Amino acid sequence: MPKYDIVVVGAGNAGLSAALQCQLAGRKTLLIEKHNVPGGAATSFVRGRFEIEPSLHELCDFGPADNPGDVRNILDAYGVKLDWYECKDCFRIVSRYSDGSPMDVTMPAGIEAFIDKMEVYVPGSREKMEQLFALFQEVLDGISYITASKGHADSKVLQADYPNMLRTGAYSTKKVFDALKLPKKCQDILSTYWSYLGVDMEHLAFIHYAAMVHKYISRSAYIPAHTSHQLSTAMTERFRELGGDVWFGCRAEEFLFRGDRLCGVRTNLGVIDCDYVLANINPDIIYGKMMPKELIPEREKKLSAARGRIMGGRMFTAYFCLDASPEQLGIQDYSIFLSSTADSAEEYRRIMGGTKTNDYSIFLCYNIANPDFSPKGTCVCSFTTFGAPDEWGRLSQEDYFKFKTDFAKKFLRNLKAKTGIDLTGHIEEMEIASPWTFARFLGVPEGSVYGYETRDWDGMMARMMMLGTDYPIKGLRPVGAAGPRGDGYSATIICGQLMAANALKDLKEWEGGNK
Ligand SMILES: Cc1cc2nc3c(=O)[nH]c(=O)nc-3n(C[C@H](O)[C@H](O)[C@H](O)COP(=O)(O)OP(=O)(O)OC[C@H]3O[C@@H](n4cnc5c(N)ncnc54)[C@H](O)[C@@H]3O)c2cc1C
């Protein structure tokens, strides 16, 4: 077998991004993927005459050509080209405010438009909203500085230039909102995005919230014209064009070491020699199953889910392919967040209580953003929520089909009750993906597609500042949703690039004799 400088294991967003970065830097890079298609969660599947998007609702930080976000810049630098659609509004939420009054709110993209609309729903909120957006901007600038410093940020620069980011960095989003004295109704509306990060506002690290929400609002959200499969195939093809090798159907089973330094990967297709591995795999699996225990430092063991971190969102999604157009069905919004209450901590408790108490879902109609998403006169919709780990862990194989189908039916009833939209009688194809599906397809523990919860004590700032200390195993770094940037398309694409840059730096140092 040929020897590679770098093997990237797993062709999810992070793995693809890492592979492109390594190959562009001139390193002989091999990308291996256990499936016969790239993308991980960024893929598609076909039922009847429909192609279904399994994960992507909307990608933030891409932006229009005249206001590009980091992801557009990264894809441009890689030379990855594809067609995109903008998802115009930010969201509609149908719920109840924390004081129990009914809530049906639609928020537009664009900072000014967002603040203006908030003023309509919550008169007198403008000044506080402007302060919040100024804070968001400082956080984003601070993150850019920390990212550029590759784990060696100067604390004096941080204190001088980004004092409010430091002040808010270890706090939950709720605490920062309260400190800013944001009106309660504003907080309720602003908490809509909590589920994109999978942590309720009382525990969600403010820095993650700020980074993601500012990007969605300031640059709008985008989706590829032909599902996220188009994104992953475009990245794979570009990697090949640059001279990279891709092996599908190749599963990494064990990482091999000479002394304390990685020297290869054992796979189902044989042993591959290499100097470095970037693994698009949850660290709990890497450390728990794929390498010698004696090489794992105590600190890494403490950071594992078994000892400290909390596994993030375990997804449940029901996909419906309908024989009627959105207009015929009365669907006008791209995404509608449906919940019992805008109090995210209460909502999270209900989700963790299991399918009986969980009324939370994000309803999506892809054809609103992309009218050509499915054959004329049809549309594709989905409902996404989270599973409670205990419940799905206890479920027997015999009960599985009925259990997941009953849960999916509950979403249809909720949608009808809350919006009047009735999909029953129009379902031509349907599919349900449970935490079991995601665990099996992606190999993520408990179906947790989001990696570890980005809680206040384990947020982006802590993770980014510790980049030089975390992942101390020589020649092996995990990449992906469990990494410093957390979950999501843009976060994992950025994470892949960031971790690849660190790997390239390590290799250069070792080659210079500084081992
Ligand atoms: C229903 C749903 C909705 C979502 N909505 C959004 C959204 O709207 N916006 C957004 O930004 N994000 C969204 N996400 C989150 C986003 O999809 C994920 O955070 C992101 O795709 C994770 O990427 P990743 O690189 O961590 O890896 P993954 O997608 O988990 O890919 C890992 C890859 O590694 C491969 N692999 C694993 N082990 C091995 C091995 N041993 N050998 C070889 N290959 C291996 C897997 O097969 C897989 O291809 C959603 C996710 C889901 C499930």
XYZ file of C-alpha atoms and ligand atoms in Angstrom:
568
model
C 0.000 0.000 0.000
C 1.272 3.537 -0.730
C 2.297 5.724 2.199
C 0.453 9.019 2.765
C 1.451 12.152 4.641
C -2.089 12.539 5.965
C -5.080 10.222 6.075
C -8.447 11.862 6.690
C -10.923 9.345 8.098
C -14.553 10.144 7.305
C -15.923 12.305 4.494
C -18.383 14.380 6.537
C -18.264 18.176 6.195
C -15.271 18.414 8.523
C -13.366 15.543 6.905
C -13.914 16.929 3.395
C -12.821 20.384 4.445
C -9.723 19.017 6.218
C -8.794 16.872 3.206
C -9.052 19.846 0.823
C -6.928 22.023 3.094
C -4.207 19.343 3.420
C -4.132 18.622 -0.313
C -4.011 22.335 -1.160
C -0.994 22.636 1.142
C 0.762 20.068 -1.053
C 0.499 17.105 1.333
C -0.118 13.638 -0.124
C -3.570 13.092 1.320
C -5.929 10.114 1.365
C -9.592 10.477 2.327
C -11.286 7.272 3.454
C -15.032 6.844 4.006
C -16.855 3.740 5.219
C -19.885 4.425 3.018
C -20.010 4.469 -0.792
C -20.963 8.175 -0.827
C -19.379 11.220 0.810
C -20.990 13.735 3.163
C -21.974 11.915 6.345
C -25.064 13.888 7.375
C -24.548 16.036 4.239
C -26.065 13.615 1.779
C -29.431 12.749 0.184
C -31.601 9.699 -0.406
C -34.300 8.842 -2.915
C -37.836 7.585 -2.321
C -40.022 7.133 -5.396
C -39.780 10.261 -7.536
C -38.325 12.395 -4.708
C -34.773 13.199 -3.621
C -34.753 13.956 0.101
C -32.429 16.195 2.093
C -31.732 14.345 5.344
C -30.172 17.112 7.438
C -29.592 20.618 6.112
C -32.317 23.125 6.944
C -30.095 26.122 6.383
C -26.422 26.925 6.258
C -25.189 30.068 7.952
C -22.055 32.096 7.250
C -22.165 31.631 3.473
C -23.695 34.969 2.523
C -24.136 36.752 -0.794
C -21.191 37.382 -3.128
C -20.967 41.051 -2.035
C -21.016 40.162 1.682
C -19.309 36.778 1.850
C -19.191 34.805 5.080
C -16.369 32.529 6.213
C -17.865 29.480 4.513
C -18.150 31.181 1.121
C -14.540 32.356 1.513
C -13.354 28.874 2.484
C -15.181 27.156 -0.396
C -13.827 29.795 -2.810
C -10.294 29.208 -1.509
C -10.775 25.458 -2.045
C -12.175 26.126 -5.542
C -15.483 24.370 -4.741
C -18.335 25.597 -6.918
C -22.068 24.914 -6.730
C -25.431 26.687 -7.014
C -27.190 28.062 -3.954
C -30.639 29.286 -2.956
C -31.218 31.904 -0.274
C -33.776 31.109 2.466
C -35.346 34.575 2.733
C -36.896 34.856 6.236
C -35.027 33.801 9.355
C -37.922 31.849 10.867
C -41.538 31.713 11.934
C -42.268 30.512 15.453
C -45.676 29.382 16.669
C -45.566 28.891 20.412
C -46.360 30.674 23.690
C -44.385 33.475 25.271
C -42.989 32.673 28.719
C -45.934 34.597 30.245
C -48.304 32.105 28.567
C -49.671 34.436 25.862
C -49.867 33.112 22.272
C -46.901 33.730 19.988
C -46.880 33.676 16.183
C -43.857 35.600 15.006
C -42.013 35.771 11.674
C -38.557 37.345 11.666
C -36.762 38.542 8.523
C -33.064 38.313 7.658
C -30.898 41.451 7.728
C -29.866 43.173 10.972
C -31.879 46.356 10.410
C -34.966 44.486 9.255
C -34.667 42.120 12.234
C -34.398 44.957 14.757
C -37.271 46.847 13.057
C -39.527 43.793 13.199
C -38.602 43.157 16.834
C -39.694 46.736 17.585
C -43.103 45.870 16.072
C -43.506 42.772 18.274
C -41.802 44.273 21.345
C -42.182 48.082 21.275
C -39.272 49.878 22.925
C -36.776 47.074 22.290
C -34.657 48.875 19.662
C -31.906 50.244 21.904
C -31.353 46.922 23.683
C -31.345 45.058 20.368
C -28.723 47.433 18.975
C -26.564 46.814 22.052
C -26.975 43.080 21.547
C -25.883 43.249 17.901
C -22.849 45.373 18.859
C -21.911 42.658 21.360
C -22.415 39.958 18.685
C -19.996 41.849 16.431
C -17.332 42.070 19.129
C -17.680 38.337 19.797
C -17.284 37.558 16.078
C -14.203 39.777 15.803
C -12.751 38.125 18.907
C -13.354 34.646 17.499
C -11.602 35.660 14.263
C -8.614 36.829 16.303
C -8.502 33.587 18.367
C -8.860 31.469 15.217
C -6.015 33.316 13.501
C -3.813 32.786 16.567
C -4.230 28.955 16.214
C -4.585 28.338 19.936
C -1.985 30.914 21.038
C -4.144 34.012 21.557
C -2.440 36.807 23.502
C -4.474 37.496 26.652
C -3.378 41.182 26.616
C -4.814 41.669 23.111
C -8.017 39.918 24.176
C -8.389 42.139 27.234
C -7.690 45.327 25.289
C -9.681 44.686 22.115
C -12.413 42.209 23.058
C -13.237 42.875 26.742
C -16.961 42.138 26.396
C -16.272 38.867 24.625
C -14.065 37.842 27.561
C -16.717 39.017 30.029
C -19.490 37.014 28.358
C -17.371 34.091 27.141
C -18.029 31.736 30.048
C -21.676 32.731 30.595
C -24.870 31.194 29.369
C -26.933 33.075 26.789
C -29.744 33.622 29.306
C -27.347 35.228 31.805
C -26.037 37.619 29.146
C -29.579 38.507 28.018
C -30.545 39.208 31.637
C -27.406 41.294 32.213
C -28.294 43.349 29.129
C -31.836 43.709 30.496
C -33.353 42.531 27.214
C -37.173 42.591 27.469
C -38.568 39.115 28.214
C -40.539 38.940 24.959
C -37.374 39.761 23.000
C -35.611 36.948 24.830
C -38.423 34.573 23.940
C -38.216 35.445 20.240
C -34.422 35.336 20.241
C -34.397 31.920 21.880
C -35.952 30.345 18.758
C -32.550 29.282 17.425
C -31.587 27.337 20.590
C -32.358 23.982 18.998
C -29.876 24.585 16.166
C -27.248 24.302 18.877
C -29.119 21.728 20.955
C -28.648 23.439 24.333
C -31.320 25.483 26.124
C -30.677 29.178 26.723
C -29.962 28.680 30.440
C -26.989 26.505 29.572
C -26.003 27.455 26.009
C -22.613 29.198 25.847
C -23.296 32.780 24.742
C -20.345 32.828 22.389
C -21.787 29.960 20.294
C -25.181 31.574 20.219
C -23.732 34.969 19.253
C -21.553 33.541 16.498
C -24.317 31.509 14.884
C -27.279 33.842 15.277
C -25.433 36.917 14.048
C -24.437 35.021 10.912
C -27.978 33.793 10.184
C -29.418 37.267 10.662
C -26.723 39.377 9.016
C -26.031 37.220 5.962
C -29.221 35.177 5.656
C -29.190 31.396 5.245
C -28.489 29.334 2.118
C -29.021 25.823 0.798
C -27.387 24.095 -2.196
C -29.651 23.792 -5.257
C -29.491 19.978 -5.216
C -29.457 19.023 -1.522
C -26.366 18.842 0.662
C -25.244 15.850 -1.447
C -24.313 18.445 -4.084
C -22.031 20.143 -1.558
C -20.287 16.942 -0.477
C -19.830 15.653 -4.049
C -18.504 19.054 -5.201
C -15.972 18.999 -2.333
C -14.979 15.407 -3.132
C -14.546 16.109 -6.846
C -12.426 19.180 -6.145
C -10.243 17.183 -3.753
C -9.689 14.605 -6.504
C -8.944 17.341 -9.062
C -6.240 18.638 -6.721
C -4.647 15.170 -6.745
C -6.116 13.719 -3.542
C -7.072 10.028 -3.315
C -10.499 8.918 -2.072
C -11.353 5.369 -0.991
C -15.015 4.648 -0.384
C -16.076 1.484 1.430
C -13.002 1.868 3.638
C -13.583 1.789 7.397
C -10.880 2.780 9.872
C -10.743 0.218 12.668
C -7.669 1.092 14.700
C -5.037 3.806 14.862
C -1.485 2.453 14.949
C 1.425 3.953 16.878
C 5.190 3.676 16.935
C 6.052 4.684 20.482
C 3.751 7.596 21.276
C 3.483 8.782 17.663
C 0.831 7.729 15.147
C 2.214 5.785 12.190
C -0.843 4.364 10.416
C -4.434 3.196 10.301
C -5.733 -0.362 10.198
C -8.799 -0.527 7.947
C -11.053 -3.221 6.506
C -8.945 -2.881 3.310
C -5.577 -3.267 5.062
C -3.033 -1.143 6.900
C -2.294 2.353 5.569
C 0.997 3.963 6.626
C 0.869 7.699 7.274
C 2.326 10.469 9.450
C -0.930 12.053 10.548
C -4.630 11.247 10.841
C -7.489 13.708 10.986
C -10.461 11.661 12.152
C -14.047 12.802 11.474
C -15.097 10.654 14.420
C -16.374 11.513 17.905
C -13.403 11.513 20.351
C -15.284 9.154 22.711
C -15.145 6.500 19.979
C -11.533 7.267 19.057
C -10.330 7.071 22.647
C -12.743 4.336 23.707
C -12.317 1.889 20.831
C -9.657 2.831 18.323
C -6.334 3.310 20.103
C -4.182 1.961 22.948
C -5.549 3.067 26.321
C -2.104 3.834 27.747
C -1.593 6.623 25.185
C -4.688 8.561 26.258
C -3.809 11.326 28.726
C -5.894 11.675 31.919
C -7.100 15.109 30.798
C -8.653 13.687 27.622
C -10.352 10.941 29.634
C -11.869 13.571 31.905
C -13.180 15.477 28.907
C -14.991 12.411 27.559
C -18.772 12.063 27.776
C -18.329 9.264 30.314
C -16.577 11.679 32.674
C -17.594 15.265 31.982
C -18.997 16.337 28.642
C -22.629 15.827 27.711
C -23.635 14.256 24.400
C -25.482 16.769 22.224
C -28.720 16.541 20.229
C -29.852 13.050 19.229
C -31.878 13.780 16.135
C -35.277 12.509 15.100
C -36.593 13.550 11.674
C -39.713 12.572 9.727
C -39.647 13.334 5.982
C -42.859 13.645 3.964
C -43.056 13.766 0.151
C -46.435 15.233 -0.803
C -48.527 15.056 -3.959
C -49.554 18.717 -3.708
C -47.732 22.032 -4.057
C -47.011 24.320 -1.069
C -49.720 26.721 -2.337
C -52.296 23.909 -2.445
C -51.363 22.922 1.100
C -51.328 26.507 2.383
C -47.619 26.474 3.225
C -45.992 29.900 3.004
C -42.984 29.661 5.315
C -39.708 27.845 4.780
C -39.269 26.943 8.444
C -41.772 27.023 11.295
C -40.608 26.320 14.834
C -43.454 24.633 16.715
C -43.242 24.371 20.480
C -45.357 24.472 23.629
C -43.421 27.334 25.152
C -40.683 29.776 24.172
C -39.022 28.954 27.514
C -36.280 26.781 26.060
C -35.250 25.246 29.396
C -38.817 24.039 29.938
C -38.994 22.859 26.335
C -35.713 20.963 26.729
C -37.065 19.260 29.887
C -40.156 18.196 27.930
C -37.981 16.813 25.124
C -35.865 14.870 27.607
C -39.102 13.587 29.168
C -39.627 11.501 26.014
C -42.138 11.254 23.186
C -45.161 11.708 25.489
C -44.116 15.206 26.627
C -42.094 16.240 23.564
C -44.180 18.600 21.401
C -41.185 20.319 19.851
C -40.425 20.244 16.143
C -39.052 22.343 13.329
C -41.298 22.065 10.282
C -39.621 22.729 6.962
C -40.824 22.980 3.382
C -37.789 22.877 1.050
C -39.810 24.060 -1.968
C -40.344 27.482 -0.406
C -36.617 28.238 -0.705
C -36.107 26.156 -3.849
C -39.259 25.881 -6.038
C -37.573 23.144 -8.122
C -36.822 20.967 -5.101
C -39.296 18.271 -6.212
C -41.430 17.496 -9.322
C -43.963 20.160 -10.292
C -47.179 20.040 -8.241
C -45.442 18.310 -5.310
C -43.351 19.318 -2.325
C -41.109 17.824 0.333
C -41.439 18.666 4.039
C -39.798 17.463 7.216
C -40.166 17.678 10.980
C -37.072 17.598 13.162
C -36.837 17.183 16.908
C -34.585 15.511 19.471
C -34.861 12.103 21.098
C -34.532 11.426 24.812
C -31.531 9.079 25.175
C -33.024 6.867 27.893
C -36.189 6.235 25.926
C -34.445 5.327 22.652
C -31.842 3.345 24.559
C -34.543 1.196 26.215
C -36.605 0.647 23.053
C -36.785 -2.942 21.782
C -36.313 -3.818 18.120
C -39.882 -5.219 17.974
C -41.405 -1.926 19.145
C -39.180 0.313 17.043
C -41.293 0.696 13.895
C -44.575 1.501 15.667
C -42.864 3.767 18.184
C -41.185 5.984 15.598
C -44.271 6.045 13.354
C -46.536 7.107 16.237
C -44.082 9.871 17.119
C -44.032 11.114 13.505
C -47.848 11.171 13.421
C -47.824 13.451 16.455
C -45.992 16.109 14.400
C -48.672 16.011 11.702
C -51.352 16.547 14.351
C -49.393 19.391 15.984
C -48.861 21.146 12.660
C -52.554 20.999 11.857
C -53.579 22.185 15.331
C -51.098 25.071 15.419
C -51.120 26.306 11.818
C -54.108 24.698 10.110
C -51.778 23.008 7.577
C -52.968 19.444 6.983
C -50.595 17.092 5.187
C -52.590 13.909 5.730
C -54.182 12.601 2.547
C -51.263 13.957 0.488
C -48.422 11.704 1.643
C -46.917 9.889 -1.343
C -43.665 8.808 0.327
C -42.391 9.078 3.870
C -39.309 8.104 5.822
C -38.361 8.408 9.462
C -34.829 8.774 10.810
C -34.455 8.178 14.543
C -31.409 8.484 16.816
C -30.826 4.809 15.916
C -30.638 5.713 12.209
C -28.080 8.465 12.784
C -26.054 6.272 15.152
C -25.922 3.484 12.565
C -25.310 5.595 9.452
C -22.863 8.148 10.885
C -21.369 6.091 13.704
C -22.126 8.851 16.231
C -22.683 7.753 19.872
C -26.394 7.542 20.815
C -27.282 9.236 17.490
C -25.807 12.485 18.792
C -25.113 14.330 15.529
C -24.245 17.534 17.420
C -21.115 16.223 19.190
C -20.935 17.472 22.778
C -23.266 20.105 24.177
C -21.695 23.543 23.845
C -22.538 24.522 27.401
C -21.337 27.657 29.158
C -18.384 25.792 30.743
C -17.547 23.948 27.517
C -18.161 26.605 24.892
C -16.261 27.769 21.855
C -14.031 30.145 23.783
C -12.817 27.475 26.203
C -12.359 24.988 23.370
C -10.560 27.454 21.091
C -8.287 28.730 23.847
C -7.320 25.152 24.694
C -6.546 24.145 21.103
C -2.825 24.091 21.856
C -3.419 21.766 24.856
C -6.380 19.632 23.777
C -5.798 16.660 21.470
C -2.228 16.014 22.662
C -1.872 12.664 20.878
C 0.983 12.960 18.405
C -0.238 12.650 14.843
C -3.956 12.306 15.599
C -6.628 14.997 15.799
C -10.404 14.553 15.772
C -12.397 16.891 13.502
C -16.154 17.472 13.326
C -19.184 18.474 15.319
C -17.533 17.458 18.623
C -14.699 19.901 17.916
C -13.984 23.481 18.990
C -16.633 25.112 16.792
C -19.501 22.777 17.704
C -22.143 21.378 15.361
C -23.530 22.578 12.062
C -22.426 22.772 8.461
C -20.440 25.988 8.719
C -18.954 25.063 12.117
C -17.715 21.690 10.843
C -16.366 23.083 7.558
C -14.445 25.709 9.552
C -13.344 23.080 12.088
C -11.948 20.867 9.299
C -9.894 23.744 7.957
C -8.709 24.788 11.407
C -7.653 21.315 12.537
C -5.944 20.657 9.190
C -3.965 23.894 9.628
C -2.854 22.650 13.063
C -1.878 19.266 11.639
C 0.126 20.922 8.841
C 1.894 23.065 11.429
C 2.727 19.979 13.553
C 4.141 18.151 10.525
C 6.271 21.129 9.563
C 7.644 21.420 13.089
C 8.459 17.690 13.260
C 10.170 17.822 9.883
C 12.205 20.761 11.153
C 13.440 18.459 13.927
C 11.374 20.050 16.691
C 9.648 16.879 17.965
C -31.797 16.178 10.960
C -30.621 17.097 11.004
C -30.793 18.436 10.724
C -29.699 19.311 10.737
N -29.867 20.607 10.355
C -28.801 21.418 10.228
C -28.949 22.716 9.681
O -30.016 23.140 9.280
N -27.844 23.514 9.596
C -26.625 23.104 9.998
O -25.672 23.857 9.874
N -26.457 21.850 10.520
C -27.505 21.005 10.633
N -27.346 19.741 11.129
C -26.043 19.371 11.728
C -24.999 18.980 10.687
O -25.560 18.112 9.749
C -23.829 18.300 11.388
O -23.359 19.084 12.484
C -22.647 18.108 10.444
O -23.063 17.651 9.185
C -21.702 17.107 11.070
O -20.583 16.981 10.253
P -19.300 16.158 10.727
O -18.182 16.573 9.853
O -19.118 16.297 12.188
O -19.540 14.632 10.427
P -20.629 13.559 10.046
O -21.693 14.123 9.184
O -21.029 12.816 11.275
O -19.757 12.612 9.117
C -18.770 11.732 9.607
C -18.344 10.842 8.462
O -17.316 9.962 8.923
C -17.610 8.652 8.476
N -16.983 7.709 9.405
C -17.253 7.593 10.740
N -16.492 6.628 11.270
C -15.710 6.154 10.268
C -14.701 5.140 10.214
N -14.343 4.437 11.293
N -14.095 4.909 9.022
C -14.457 5.613 7.896
N -15.410 6.560 7.908
C -16.027 6.831 9.082
C -19.119 8.573 8.478
O -19.600 7.534 7.636
C -19.487 9.959 7.949
O -19.513 9.996 6.549
C -28.418 18.831 11.101
C -28.235 17.478 11.388
C -29.322 16.607 11.318
C -29.090 15.146 11.554
